[in-house]
CSV table of C-alpha atoms in Angstrom, one decimal:
chain,number,residue,atom,x,y,z
A,23,MET,CA,57.6,-11.3,57.5
A,24,VAL,CA,54.0,-11.3,58.6
A,25,MET,CA,52.5,-14.8,58.6
A,26,ARG,CA,48.8,-14.8,57.7
A,27,THR,CA,46.5,-17.2,59.6
A,28,VAL,CA,44.7,-20.1,58.0
A,29,GLU,CA,41.4,-18.3,58.5
A,30,GLU,CA,42.6,-15.2,56.7
A,31,LYS,CA,43.9,-17.3,53.8
A,32,ARG,CA,40.5,-19.1,53.6
A,33,GLU,CA,38.7,-15.8,53.5
A,34,ARG,CA,40.9,-14.1,50.9
A,35,ALA,CA,40.0,-15.1,47.3
A,36,PHE,CA,41.8,-14.7,44.0
A,37,GLU,CA,40.1,-14.6,40.7
A,38,ARG,CA,41.0,-17.7,38.7
A,39,PHE,CA,38.3,-17.8,36.0
A,40,ASN,CA,37.1,-14.4,34.8
A,41,ILE,CA,33.6,-13.9,33.4
A,42,HIS,CA,34.6,-14.9,29.9
A,43,HIS,CA,36.3,-18.2,31.1
A,44,ARG,CA,33.2,-19.0,33.1
A,45,ILE,CA,30.7,-18.4,30.3
A,46,GLN,CA,32.9,-20.4,27.9
A,47,HIS,CA,33.1,-23.2,30.4
A,48,ILE,CA,29.3,-23.2,31.0
A,49,MET,CA,28.6,-23.2,27.2
A,50,MET,CA,31.1,-26.1,26.9
A,51,PHE,CA,29.8,-28.3,29.6
A,52,THR,CA,26.1,-27.8,29.0
A,53,SER,CA,26.5,-28.6,25.3
A,54,PHE,CA,28.8,-31.5,26.2
A,55,ILE,CA,26.2,-33.1,28.4
A,56,LEU,CA,23.5,-32.6,25.7
A,57,LEU,CA,25.8,-33.9,23.0
A,58,ALA,CA,26.8,-36.9,25.1
A,59,LEU,CA,23.3,-37.9,26.1
A,60,THR,CA,21.9,-37.6,22.5
A,61,GLY,CA,25.0,-39.0,20.9
A,62,LEU,CA,25.0,-42.1,23.0
A,63,ALA,CA,21.4,-42.8,22.0
A,64,ILE,CA,22.4,-42.6,18.3
A,65,LYS,CA,25.6,-44.8,18.8
A,66,TYR,CA,23.7,-47.4,20.9
A,67,ASN,CA,20.4,-47.2,19.0
A,68,GLU,CA,19.4,-50.7,20.0
A,69,SER,CA,19.6,-50.0,23.7
A,70,ALA,CA,16.5,-49.4,25.9
A,71,TYR,CA,18.2,-46.0,26.9
A,72,ALA,CA,18.0,-44.9,23.2
A,73,ALA,CA,14.3,-45.7,23.1
A,74,VAL,CA,13.6,-43.8,26.3
A,75,LEU,CA,15.6,-40.8,25.3
A,76,THR,CA,14.0,-40.6,21.8
A,77,ASN,CA,10.6,-40.7,23.5
A,78,ILE,CA,11.6,-37.8,25.8
A,79,PHE,CA,12.5,-35.7,22.9
A,80,GLY,CA,9.3,-36.7,21.0
A,81,GLY,CA,11.0,-38.6,18.2
A,82,PHE,CA,14.4,-39.2,16.7
A,83,ASP,CA,14.3,-36.1,14.4
A,84,SER,CA,13.9,-33.7,17.3
A,85,MET,CA,16.5,-35.5,19.3
A,86,TYR,CA,18.9,-35.2,16.4
A,87,ARG,CA,18.0,-31.4,16.2
A,88,ALA,CA,19.0,-31.1,19.8
A,89,HIS,CA,22.3,-32.8,19.1
A,90,LEU,CA,23.0,-30.2,16.3
A,91,VAL,CA,22.0,-27.4,18.7
A,92,GLY,CA,24.6,-28.8,21.1
A,93,ALA,CA,27.1,-28.9,18.4
A,94,VAL,CA,26.5,-25.2,17.5
A,95,VAL,CA,26.8,-24.1,21.1
A,96,MET,CA,30.0,-26.1,21.6
A,97,LEU,CA,31.6,-24.7,18.4
A,98,ALA,CA,30.4,-21.2,19.5
A,99,SER,CA,32.2,-21.6,22.9
A,100,CYS,CA,35.3,-22.6,21.0
A,101,ALA,CA,35.0,-19.6,18.7
A,102,TYR,CA,34.3,-17.4,21.7
A,103,HIS,CA,37.5,-18.7,23.4
A,104,LEU,CA,39.7,-18.1,20.3
A,105,LEU,CA,38.2,-14.6,19.8
A,106,TYR,CA,38.9,-13.9,23.5
A,107,LEU,CA,42.5,-15.0,23.1
A,108,LEU,CA,42.9,-12.7,20.1
A,109,VAL,CA,41.3,-9.7,21.8
A,110,TYR,CA,43.3,-10.4,24.9
A,111,ALA,CA,46.5,-10.5,22.9
A,112,VAL,CA,45.8,-7.3,21.0
A,113,TRP,CA,44.6,-5.5,24.2
A,114,ARG,CA,47.5,-6.5,26.4
A,115,ARG,CA,50.0,-6.5,23.5
A,116,GLU,CA,51.3,-9.8,24.7
A,117,ILE,CA,50.4,-13.5,24.2
A,118,SER,CA,49.9,-15.5,27.4
A,119,THR,CA,52.1,-18.6,27.3
A,120,ALA,CA,51.0,-19.9,30.7
A,121,VAL,CA,49.2,-22.9,29.3
A,122,PHE,CA,52.0,-24.0,26.9
A,123,PRO,CA,53.7,-27.2,27.9
A,124,THR,CA,57.2,-26.8,29.3
A,125,PRO,CA,60.0,-29.3,30.4
A,126,GLN,CA,59.0,-28.3,34.0
A,127,ASP,CA,55.6,-30.1,33.4
A,128,VAL,CA,57.4,-33.4,32.8
A,129,LYS,CA,59.5,-32.9,36.0
A,130,ASP,CA,56.3,-32.0,37.8
A,131,LEU,CA,54.5,-35.2,36.6
A,132,PHE,CA,57.3,-37.4,37.8
A,133,GLN,CA,57.6,-35.5,41.1
A,134,ASN,CA,53.9,-35.7,41.7
A,135,LEU,CA,53.9,-39.5,41.1
A,136,SER,CA,57.0,-39.9,43.3
A,137,TYR,CA,55.3,-37.8,46.0
A,138,ASN,CA,52.1,-39.8,46.0
A,139,LEU,CA,54.1,-43.1,45.9
A,140,GLY,CA,56.0,-41.9,48.9
A,141,LEU,CA,59.4,-41.7,47.2
A,142,THR,CA,59.8,-38.0,48.0
A,143,LYS,CA,58.4,-35.7,50.7
A,144,GLN,CA,58.4,-32.7,48.3
A,145,ARG,CA,55.1,-32.0,46.5
A,146,PRO,CA,55.6,-30.3,43.1
A,147,GLU,CA,54.9,-26.6,43.1
A,148,PHE,CA,52.6,-25.6,40.3
A,149,ASP,CA,52.4,-22.3,38.6
A,150,ARG,CA,49.2,-20.8,37.0
A,151,TYR,CA,48.4,-24.2,35.3
A,152,SER,CA,49.5,-27.6,36.6
A,153,TYR,CA,50.5,-30.2,34.0
A,154,LYS,CA,47.1,-31.8,34.6
A,155,GLU,CA,45.3,-28.6,33.7
A,156,LYS,CA,47.4,-28.1,30.7
A,157,PHE,CA,46.6,-31.6,29.6
A,158,ASP,CA,42.9,-30.9,30.0
A,159,TYR,CA,43.1,-27.7,28.0
A,160,TRP,CA,44.9,-29.3,25.1
A,161,ALA,CA,42.8,-32.4,25.2
A,162,VAL,CA,39.8,-30.1,24.6
A,163,PHE,CA,41.6,-28.6,21.6
A,164,TRP,CA,42.2,-32.1,20.2
A,165,GLY,CA,38.6,-33.1,21.0
A,166,ILE,CA,37.1,-30.1,19.4
A,167,PHE,CA,39.3,-30.6,16.3
A,168,ILE,CA,38.3,-34.2,15.9
A,169,MET,CA,34.7,-34.1,17.0
A,170,GLY,CA,33.9,-30.7,15.5
A,171,GLY,CA,35.8,-31.5,12.2
A,172,SER,CA,34.3,-35.0,11.8
A,173,GLY,CA,30.9,-33.8,13.0
A,174,LEU,CA,30.8,-31.0,10.4
A,175,ILE,CA,31.8,-33.4,7.7
A,176,ILE,CA,29.0,-35.8,8.5
A,177,TRP,CA,26.5,-33.0,9.1
A,178,PHE,CA,27.2,-31.4,5.7
A,179,PRO,CA,28.2,-34.3,3.5
A,180,GLY,CA,27.0,-32.3,0.4
A,181,ILE,CA,29.6,-29.7,1.1
A,182,ALA,CA,32.2,-32.3,2.2
A,183,THR,CA,32.0,-34.1,-1.1
A,184,ARG,CA,33.2,-31.0,-2.8
A,185,TYR,CA,36.6,-31.7,-1.3
A,186,PHE,CA,36.7,-35.2,0.1
A,187,PRO,CA,35.9,-38.7,-1.3
A,188,ARG,CA,33.0,-40.7,0.1
A,189,TRP,CA,35.2,-43.1,2.1
A,190,LEU,CA,36.6,-40.2,4.1
A,191,ILE,CA,33.1,-39.2,5.1
A,192,ASP,CA,32.4,-42.7,6.3
A,193,SER,CA,35.7,-42.7,8.2
A,194,ALA,CA,34.8,-39.3,9.8
A,195,ARG,CA,31.7,-41.0,11.2
A,196,GLU,CA,33.8,-43.8,12.7
A,197,ALA,CA,36.1,-41.1,14.2
A,198,HIS,CA,33.1,-39.2,15.6
A,199,ALA,CA,31.6,-42.2,17.3
A,200,GLU,CA,34.9,-43.4,18.8
A,201,GLU,CA,36.5,-40.1,19.8
A,202,ALA,CA,33.2,-39.4,21.5
A,203,MET,CA,33.8,-42.3,23.8
A,204,LEU,CA,37.3,-41.0,24.7
A,205,ALA,CA,35.9,-37.6,25.4
A,206,ILE,CA,33.0,-38.9,27.6
A,207,LEU,CA,35.3,-41.3,29.5
A,208,ALA,CA,38.0,-38.6,30.0
A,209,ILE,CA,35.4,-36.1,31.3
A,210,PHE,CA,33.5,-38.4,33.5
A,211,ILE,CA,36.5,-40.2,34.9
A,212,TRP,CA,39.4,-37.8,34.8
A,213,HIS,CA,37.8,-34.4,34.9
A,214,MET,CA,35.1,-35.3,37.4
A,215,TYR,CA,37.8,-36.8,39.6
A,216,ASN,CA,40.0,-33.7,39.3
A,217,VAL,CA,37.4,-31.1,40.1
A,218,HIS,CA,34.8,-33.1,42.2
A,219,PHE,CA,35.9,-36.3,43.7
A,220,ASN,CA,39.5,-35.4,44.4
A,221,PRO,CA,39.7,-35.3,48.2
A,222,ARG,CA,41.2,-31.8,47.9
A,223,PHE,CA,38.1,-30.4,46.2
A,224,PHE,CA,35.3,-32.6,47.3
A,225,PRO,CA,32.3,-31.9,46.8
A,226,MET,CA,33.5,-29.5,44.1
A,227,SER,CA,35.8,-26.8,43.1
A,228,ARG,CA,33.8,-23.6,42.8
A,229,VAL,CA,36.0,-21.9,40.3
A,230,TRP,CA,33.6,-22.6,37.4
A,231,LEU,CA,30.8,-20.9,39.4
A,232,ASP,CA,32.2,-17.7,40.9
A,233,GLY,CA,35.7,-17.9,39.4
A,234,LYS,CA,37.2,-17.6,42.8
A,235,ILE,CA,39.9,-19.7,44.6
A,236,SER,CA,40.9,-19.1,48.2
A,237,GLU,CA,44.5,-18.2,49.1
A,238,GLU,CA,44.6,-21.4,51.1
A,239,LEU,CA,43.9,-23.5,48.0
A,240,MET,CA,46.2,-21.3,45.9
A,241,GLU,CA,49.0,-22.1,48.3
A,242,GLU,CA,48.4,-25.9,47.8
A,243,GLU,CA,47.6,-26.0,44.1
A,244,HIS,CA,49.4,-23.0,42.5
A,245,PRO,CA,52.1,-21.7,45.0
A,246,LYS,CA,54.3,-20.3,42.3
A,247,GLU,CA,51.5,-18.2,40.8
A,248,LEU,CA,50.4,-17.1,44.3
A,249,ARG,CA,53.9,-15.9,45.1
A,250,ARG,CA,54.0,-13.9,41.9
A,251,LEU,CA,50.6,-12.4,42.5
A,252,LEU,CA,51.5,-11.4,46.0
A,253,ARG,CA,54.8,-9.8,44.8
A,254,GLN,CA,52.8,-7.9,42.2
A,255,LYS,CA,50.6,-6.6,45.0
A,256,GLY,CA,53.7,-5.5,46.8
A,257,GLU,CA,53.2,-8.1,49.5
A,258,GLN,CA,55.8,-10.4,50.9
A,259,PRO,CA,55.0,-14.1,50.2
A,260,ASP,CA,55.2,-16.5,53.1
A,261,GLU,CA,58.0,-18.6,51.7
A,262,GLY,CA,59.9,-19.4,48.5
B,21,MET,CA,-34.0,-21.7,-16.2
B,22,TYR,CA,-34.9,-24.9,-18.0
B,23,TRP,CA,-31.2,-25.9,-18.2
B,24,VAL,CA,-30.6,-25.4,-14.5
B,25,HIS,CA,-33.6,-27.6,-13.7
B,26,ALA,CA,-32.5,-30.3,-16.1
B,27,ARG,CA,-29.0,-30.4,-14.8
B,28,ARG,CA,-30.2,-30.6,-11.2
B,29,LEU,CA,-32.5,-33.4,-12.1
B,30,LEU,CA,-29.8,-35.3,-13.9
B,31,PHE,CA,-27.4,-34.8,-11.0
B,32,THR,CA,-29.9,-36.0,-8.4
B,33,ALA,CA,-30.8,-39.1,-10.5
B,34,GLY,CA,-27.1,-39.8,-11.1
B,35,LEU,CA,-26.3,-39.6,-7.4
B,36,ALA,CA,-29.2,-41.8,-6.4
B,37,LEU,CA,-28.1,-44.4,-9.0
B,38,THR,CA,-24.5,-44.3,-7.8
B,39,LEU,CA,-25.4,-44.7,-4.2
B,40,ALA,CA,-27.8,-47.6,-5.0
B,41,LEU,CA,-25.1,-49.4,-7.0
B,42,LEU,CA,-22.5,-48.8,-4.4
B,43,SER,CA,-24.6,-50.1,-1.6
B,44,GLN,CA,-25.6,-53.0,-3.7
B,45,GLY,CA,-22.0,-53.7,-4.5
B,46,ALA,CA,-21.1,-53.5,-0.8
B,47,VAL,CA,-23.8,-55.9,0.1
B,48,LEU,CA,-22.8,-58.3,-2.6
B,49,ALA,CA,-19.2,-58.1,-1.5
B,50,ALA,CA,-20.1,-58.6,2.1
B,51,THR,CA,-22.2,-61.7,1.3
B,52,GLU,CA,-19.5,-63.2,-0.8
B,53,THR,CA,-16.8,-62.5,1.7
B,54,ASP,CA,-19.0,-64.0,4.4
B,55,ALA,CA,-19.3,-67.2,2.3
B,56,CYS,CA,-15.5,-67.4,2.0
B,57,ILE,CA,-14.9,-66.7,5.6
B,58,ALA,CA,-17.3,-69.4,6.6
B,59,CYS,CA,-14.5,-71.9,5.8
B,60,HIS,CA,-11.3,-69.8,5.8
B,61,SER,CA,-11.7,-68.3,9.2
B,62,ASP,CA,-10.9,-71.8,10.6
B,63,GLU,CA,-7.4,-71.5,11.9
B,64,ASP,CA,-6.8,-75.2,11.2
B,65,LEU,CA,-7.8,-75.1,7.6
B,66,SER,CA,-4.9,-76.3,5.6
B,67,ILE,CA,-3.8,-78.4,2.7
B,68,THR,CA,-0.7,-80.3,1.8
B,69,PHE,CA,0.9,-79.0,-1.4
B,70,ASP,CA,4.3,-80.0,-2.8
B,71,GLY,CA,5.0,-81.9,0.4
B,72,GLN,CA,4.4,-78.8,2.5
B,73,LYS,CA,1.5,-77.9,4.8
B,74,ILE,CA,-0.1,-74.7,3.6
B,75,SER,CA,-2.4,-72.8,5.9
B,76,LEU,CA,-5.6,-71.7,4.2
B,77,TYR,CA,-6.6,-69.6,7.2
B,78,VAL,CA,-7.5,-65.9,6.6
B,79,ASP,CA,-7.9,-63.6,9.7
B,80,PRO,CA,-11.3,-62.0,8.9
B,81,GLU,CA,-10.6,-58.9,11.1
B,82,ALA,CA,-7.2,-58.3,9.6
B,83,TYR,CA,-8.6,-58.6,6.1
B,84,GLN,CA,-11.5,-56.3,6.7
B,85,SER,CA,-9.4,-53.6,8.3
B,86,SER,CA,-6.8,-53.9,5.4
B,87,VAL,CA,-6.9,-51.4,2.6
B,88,HIS,CA,-8.7,-54.0,0.4
B,89,GLY,CA,-11.1,-55.0,3.1
B,90,ALA,CA,-14.2,-53.7,1.3
B,91,PHE,CA,-13.5,-55.8,-1.8
B,92,PRO,CA,-14.9,-59.3,-2.4
B,93,CYS,CA,-12.3,-62.1,-2.2
B,94,THR,CA,-12.7,-62.8,-5.9
B,95,ALA,CA,-11.5,-59.3,-6.8
B,96,CYS,CA,-8.0,-60.7,-6.3
B,97,HIS,CA,-8.8,-64.5,-6.3
B,98,SER,CA,-10.4,-64.4,-9.8
B,99,GLU,CA,-9.3,-68.0,-10.4
B,100,ILE,CA,-11.8,-69.2,-7.7
B,101,ASP,CA,-14.7,-71.0,-9.3
B,102,GLY,CA,-17.5,-72.3,-7.2
B,103,ILE,CA,-17.6,-73.9,-3.7
B,104,PRO,CA,-15.8,-76.2,-3.2
B,105,HIS,CA,-13.3,-74.7,-5.6
B,106,SER,CA,-13.1,-76.8,-8.8
B,107,ASN,CA,-9.6,-76.0,-9.8
B,108,PRO,CA,-7.5,-74.5,-6.9
B,109,ILE,CA,-4.0,-73.3,-7.5
B,110,TYR,CA,-1.2,-72.9,-4.9
B,111,GLY,CA,2.4,-71.7,-4.5
B,112,ASP,CA,4.0,-69.7,-7.2
B,113,GLU,CA,1.1,-70.3,-9.6
B,114,LEU,CA,-1.2,-68.6,-7.0
B,115,SER,CA,1.3,-65.7,-6.4
B,116,ILE,CA,1.5,-65.0,-10.2
B,117,ALA,CA,-2.3,-65.2,-10.6
B,118,VAL,CA,-3.0,-62.9,-7.7
B,119,SER,CA,-0.3,-60.4,-8.9
B,120,LYS,CA,-2.1,-60.2,-12.2
B,121,SER,CA,-5.2,-59.3,-10.3
B,122,CYS,CA,-3.3,-56.4,-8.7
B,123,GLN,CA,-2.8,-55.0,-12.2
B,124,ASN,CA,-6.6,-54.5,-12.5
B,125,CYS,CA,-6.4,-51.5,-10.3
B,126,HIS,CA,-2.7,-50.8,-10.0
B,127,ARG,CA,-1.9,-50.7,-13.7
B,128,ASP,CA,0.7,-47.8,-13.6
B,129,ILE,CA,2.6,-49.5,-10.7
B,130,SER,CA,2.6,-52.9,-12.4
B,131,ASP,CA,4.0,-51.3,-15.6
B,132,GLU,CA,6.7,-49.6,-13.5
B,133,PHE,CA,7.4,-52.8,-11.7
B,134,SER,CA,7.7,-54.9,-14.8
B,135,SER,CA,11.0,-53.3,-15.8
B,136,SER,CA,12.5,-53.8,-12.3
B,137,ILE,CA,15.1,-56.4,-11.2
B,138,HIS,CA,12.6,-57.7,-8.7
B,139,ALA,CA,10.1,-58.5,-11.5
B,140,SER,CA,12.8,-60.3,-13.5
B,141,VAL,CA,13.8,-62.6,-10.5
B,142,GLY,CA,10.2,-63.5,-9.8
B,143,VAL,CA,9.4,-61.3,-6.8
B,144,THR,CA,5.6,-60.7,-6.6
B,145,CYS,CA,3.5,-57.9,-5.1
B,146,ALA,CA,2.7,-60.0,-2.1
B,147,ASP,CA,6.4,-60.7,-1.2
B,148,CYS,CA,6.7,-57.1,-0.1
B,149,HIS,CA,3.2,-56.0,0.6
B,150,GLY,CA,1.8,-59.1,2.2
B,151,SER,CA,-1.6,-60.5,1.2
B,152,HIS,CA,-4.7,-60.3,3.3
B,153,SER,CA,-3.6,-57.6,5.7
B,154,ILE,CA,-2.1,-55.0,3.3
B,155,GLU,CA,-2.0,-51.5,4.9
B,156,ARG,CA,-1.2,-48.1,3.6
B,157,VAL,CA,2.5,-47.3,3.3
B,158,ASP,CA,2.2,-44.6,6.1
B,159,SER,CA,0.7,-47.0,8.6
B,160,PRO,CA,3.4,-47.9,11.1
B,161,THR,CA,2.4,-51.6,11.0
B,162,SER,CA,2.6,-51.8,7.2
B,163,THR,CA,5.3,-54.2,5.9
B,164,VAL,CA,6.6,-51.3,3.7
B,165,TYR,CA,6.5,-48.6,6.5
B,166,ARG,CA,9.8,-46.8,6.6
B,167,THR,CA,10.9,-48.3,9.9
B,168,ASN,CA,9.9,-51.8,8.8
B,169,LEU,CA,11.7,-51.7,5.5
B,170,ASP,CA,15.1,-53.0,6.6
B,171,ASP,CA,13.5,-56.1,8.0
B,172,LEU,CA,11.4,-56.6,4.9
B,173,CYS,CA,14.3,-56.2,2.5
B,174,ALA,CA,16.5,-58.3,4.8
B,175,LYS,CA,14.3,-61.3,4.0
B,176,CYS,CA,16.3,-61.6,0.8
B,177,HIS,CA,19.2,-59.1,1.1
B,178,SER,CA,21.0,-60.4,4.2
B,179,GLY,CA,24.6,-60.1,5.2
B,180,GLU,CA,26.9,-57.1,4.7
B,181,VAL,CA,24.4,-55.0,2.7
B,182,ILE,CA,21.8,-54.9,5.6
B,183,GLU,CA,24.4,-55.0,8.4
B,184,SER,CA,26.2,-51.9,7.0
B,185,TYR,CA,22.9,-50.1,6.7
B,186,ARG,CA,21.9,-50.9,10.3
B,187,GLU,CA,25.4,-49.6,11.4
B,188,SER,CA,25.0,-46.4,9.3
B,189,PHE,CA,23.6,-43.2,10.6
B,190,HIS,CA,20.6,-43.6,8.2
B,191,GLY,CA,19.9,-47.1,9.6
B,192,LYS,CA,20.3,-46.0,13.2
B,193,ALA,CA,18.1,-42.9,12.7
B,194,VAL,CA,15.4,-44.9,11.0
B,195,SER,CA,15.5,-47.7,13.7
B,196,LEU,CA,14.6,-45.0,16.3
B,197,GLY,CA,11.7,-43.8,14.2
B,198,SER,CA,13.2,-41.0,12.1
B,199,GLN,CA,10.8,-39.7,9.5
B,200,GLU,CA,13.6,-38.0,7.5
B,201,ALA,CA,16.6,-40.3,7.3
B,202,ALA,CA,17.1,-42.6,4.3
B,203,THR,CA,15.5,-46.0,4.2
B,204,CYS,CA,16.3,-48.7,1.5
B,205,THR,CA,13.7,-47.1,-0.9
B,206,THR,CA,14.9,-43.5,-0.5
B,207,CYS,CA,18.0,-44.4,-2.5
B,208,HIS,CA,17.0,-47.5,-4.4
B,209,GLY,CA,13.4,-46.5,-5.3
B,210,THR,CA,10.4,-48.7,-4.8
B,211,HIS,CA,8.7,-50.5,-7.7
B,212,ASP,CA,11.3,-49.6,-10.3
B,213,ILE,CA,14.5,-50.9,-8.5
B,214,ARG,CA,17.3,-51.7,-10.9
B,215,PRO,CA,20.7,-53.2,-10.2
B,216,PHE,CA,23.5,-50.7,-9.6
B,217,THR,CA,25.2,-52.0,-12.8
B,218,ASP,CA,22.2,-50.7,-14.9
B,219,PRO,CA,22.9,-47.1,-15.9
B,220,GLU,CA,19.3,-46.2,-15.4
B,221,SER,CA,19.5,-47.3,-11.7
B,222,ARG,CA,19.2,-44.6,-9.1
B,223,VAL,CA,22.4,-46.0,-7.5
B,224,SER,CA,24.4,-46.4,-10.8
B,225,GLU,CA,27.7,-44.5,-10.9
B,226,GLU,CA,26.1,-41.8,-13.1
B,227,ASN,CA,23.0,-41.4,-11.0
B,228,LEU,CA,24.3,-41.9,-7.4
B,229,PRO,CA,25.4,-38.2,-6.9
B,230,THR,CA,21.9,-37.0,-7.8
B,231,THR,CA,20.3,-39.6,-5.5
B,232,CYS,CA,22.5,-38.5,-2.6
B,233,ALA,CA,21.7,-34.9,-3.4
B,234,GLN,CA,18.0,-35.5,-2.9
B,235,CYS,CA,18.7,-34.9,0.8
B,236,HIS,CA,22.3,-33.7,0.9
B,237,GLY,CA,22.2,-30.7,-1.4
B,238,GLU,CA,25.1,-31.2,-3.9
B,239,ALA,CA,25.5,-33.9,-6.6
B,240,ASN,CA,29.2,-34.0,-6.4
B,241,ALA,CA,31.2,-36.8,-8.2
B,242,ASN,CA,32.9,-37.6,-4.9
B,243,TRP,CA,29.8,-39.4,-3.7
B,244,THR,CA,30.9,-42.3,-5.8
B,245,LYS,CA,34.5,-42.4,-4.5
B,246,GLY,CA,34.0,-45.1,-1.9
B,247,LYS,CA,31.4,-47.8,-1.6
B,248,GLU,CA,28.1,-47.8,0.2
B,249,HIS,CA,27.1,-50.9,2.2
B,250,VAL,CA,30.6,-51.9,3.4
B,251,THR,CA,31.4,-52.8,7.0
B,252,ARG,CA,34.8,-52.3,8.6
B,253,ALA,CA,37.3,-54.7,7.3
B,254,PRO,CA,41.2,-54.6,7.2
B,255,THR,CA,41.2,-55.0,3.5
B,256,GLY,CA,39.0,-53.8,0.7
B,257,PRO,CA,36.7,-50.8,0.7
B,258,GLY,CA,36.1,-51.0,4.4
B,259,ALA,CA,39.7,-50.4,5.2
B,260,PRO,CA,39.7,-46.6,5.8
B,261,MET,CA,36.8,-47.1,8.3
B,262,TYR,CA,38.5,-50.1,9.9
B,263,TYR,CA,41.8,-48.3,10.6
B,264,THR,CA,40.1,-45.1,11.7
B,265,TYR,CA,38.1,-47.2,14.2
B,266,LYS,CA,41.1,-49.1,15.4
B,267,PHE,CA,43.1,-45.9,15.9
B,268,PHE,CA,40.5,-44.3,18.1
B,269,ILE,CA,39.8,-47.5,20.0
B,270,TRP,CA,43.5,-47.8,20.9
B,271,LEU,CA,43.8,-44.1,21.6
B,272,THR,CA,40.9,-44.3,24.0
B,273,LEU,CA,42.1,-47.4,25.7
B,274,GLY,CA,45.6,-46.1,26.1
B,275,THR,CA,44.6,-42.6,27.3
B,276,ILE,CA,42.0,-43.8,29.8
B,277,THR,CA,44.3,-46.4,31.2
B,278,VAL,CA,47.0,-43.8,31.8
B,279,LEU,CA,44.5,-41.4,33.4
B,280,VAL,CA,43.0,-44.1,35.6
B,281,VAL,CA,46.5,-45.2,36.8
B,282,HIS,CA,47.3,-41.5,37.5
B,283,ILE,CA,44.1,-41.1,39.6
B,284,LEU,CA,44.8,-44.3,41.5
B,285,ILE,CA,48.4,-43.2,42.3
B,286,GLU,CA,47.1,-39.9,43.6
B,287,LEU,CA,44.4,-41.6,45.7
B,288,TYR,CA,47.0,-44.0,47.1
B,289,GLY,CA,49.1,-41.0,48.1
B,290,ALA,CA,46.1,-39.3,49.8
B,291,LEU,CA,45.3,-42.5,51.7
B,292,ARG,CA,49.0,-42.9,52.7
B,293,ARG,CA,49.1,-39.4,54.1
B,294,ALA,CA,45.7,-39.5,55.8
């Protein structure tokens, strides 16, 4: 078995996000930031922040237009992703199940907590997606469903009243304003920690930018996937 | 040829006469207004009526820059007779008298207003439009400008009706200066407001879908299934909003707590191993 040096592992990169993933992610986060900035001004309309932001946009009506543009971009990124999955499935003649939750994720969660609390020396070994990444992925699905659904209802109440009573539209607005806070807090606390402030990645993971992750980081974060990839390349993994 | 000359002559003479009368009128108005202002520009000028101190002060600049600023005072205060005034009126009597003066020019509006709920409960023109500093509706400092309307209507319509509006998207948009979002009058009308129980009202069950469709495209019957102007409450029409709100508040608190605890445990681990 040939052990590779740390330098070699730092140099060698694996593609984690392909160009489609990266474009989807850039569409998602740019629209998210725009939606959060403008949405907070609408939710907290009495705040000094709302007045300042409204001024920057040259009035409420254009700020609201910007919010709708953000909504279109975010929904487009979602449509792009679903289309990508469909084309991928047809092209490869297989459905990737890597992001589906499994019992192993529950074990990994408890092992990770035990490891950090010092109850075990063994860090969990993640595959392509750790339980945290799976949580993020499905959280976005939930978020898009609630925010996109309620947003479309309150954007097009004329169409919504074909199918829904008035009180449901009012409730959709409540859902929109509150689920937004969950999304904003989750992104700015949890996601920012995971990809920026986590000591492993500080100042940031570059996966979103060039899609690449070093073999060194793969070994730490996705050892099971690394071993599989190396075997596919006909190489002998270091361990396991 | 003869005709053309005659018409031109007639036109010139007419124009000259009109201008002469107008300037004469303006001069007369100015002199009369000056006479009134001589006393009424005194900020301390007041009288006690019905046990209340009533200020008789009129800000001359505000009046002259108001839409009516070119008119003599007696155009509205037709009851005034001589100086000192021989038979002054105050309070409701004055409001009603001046409202009648409004009709001299705003006949069509006063006809419209006379059938409204506001007319029947004794609201007068000045209650909404003010008195000596009336501005055009599109002036941002006008009492009836779209972003000032909620405060104006709230003088009488306080409580849930105004709170729910201010909480609504319409209210928030208008508070930040939207020129498009609905104000009170977008749905309720202006001079011809009727109670929602009146079938002719814009917000009656029959008419509400059409009123919503002014902006929202489709006059579906579902617009009436649920009440406008309700705030979140565990019972009654505000219940669906209340429970939706509570669900998402607890979902947010629960989720973020779990995520923060998870982050802290990982950071503790990193610190321990460091």
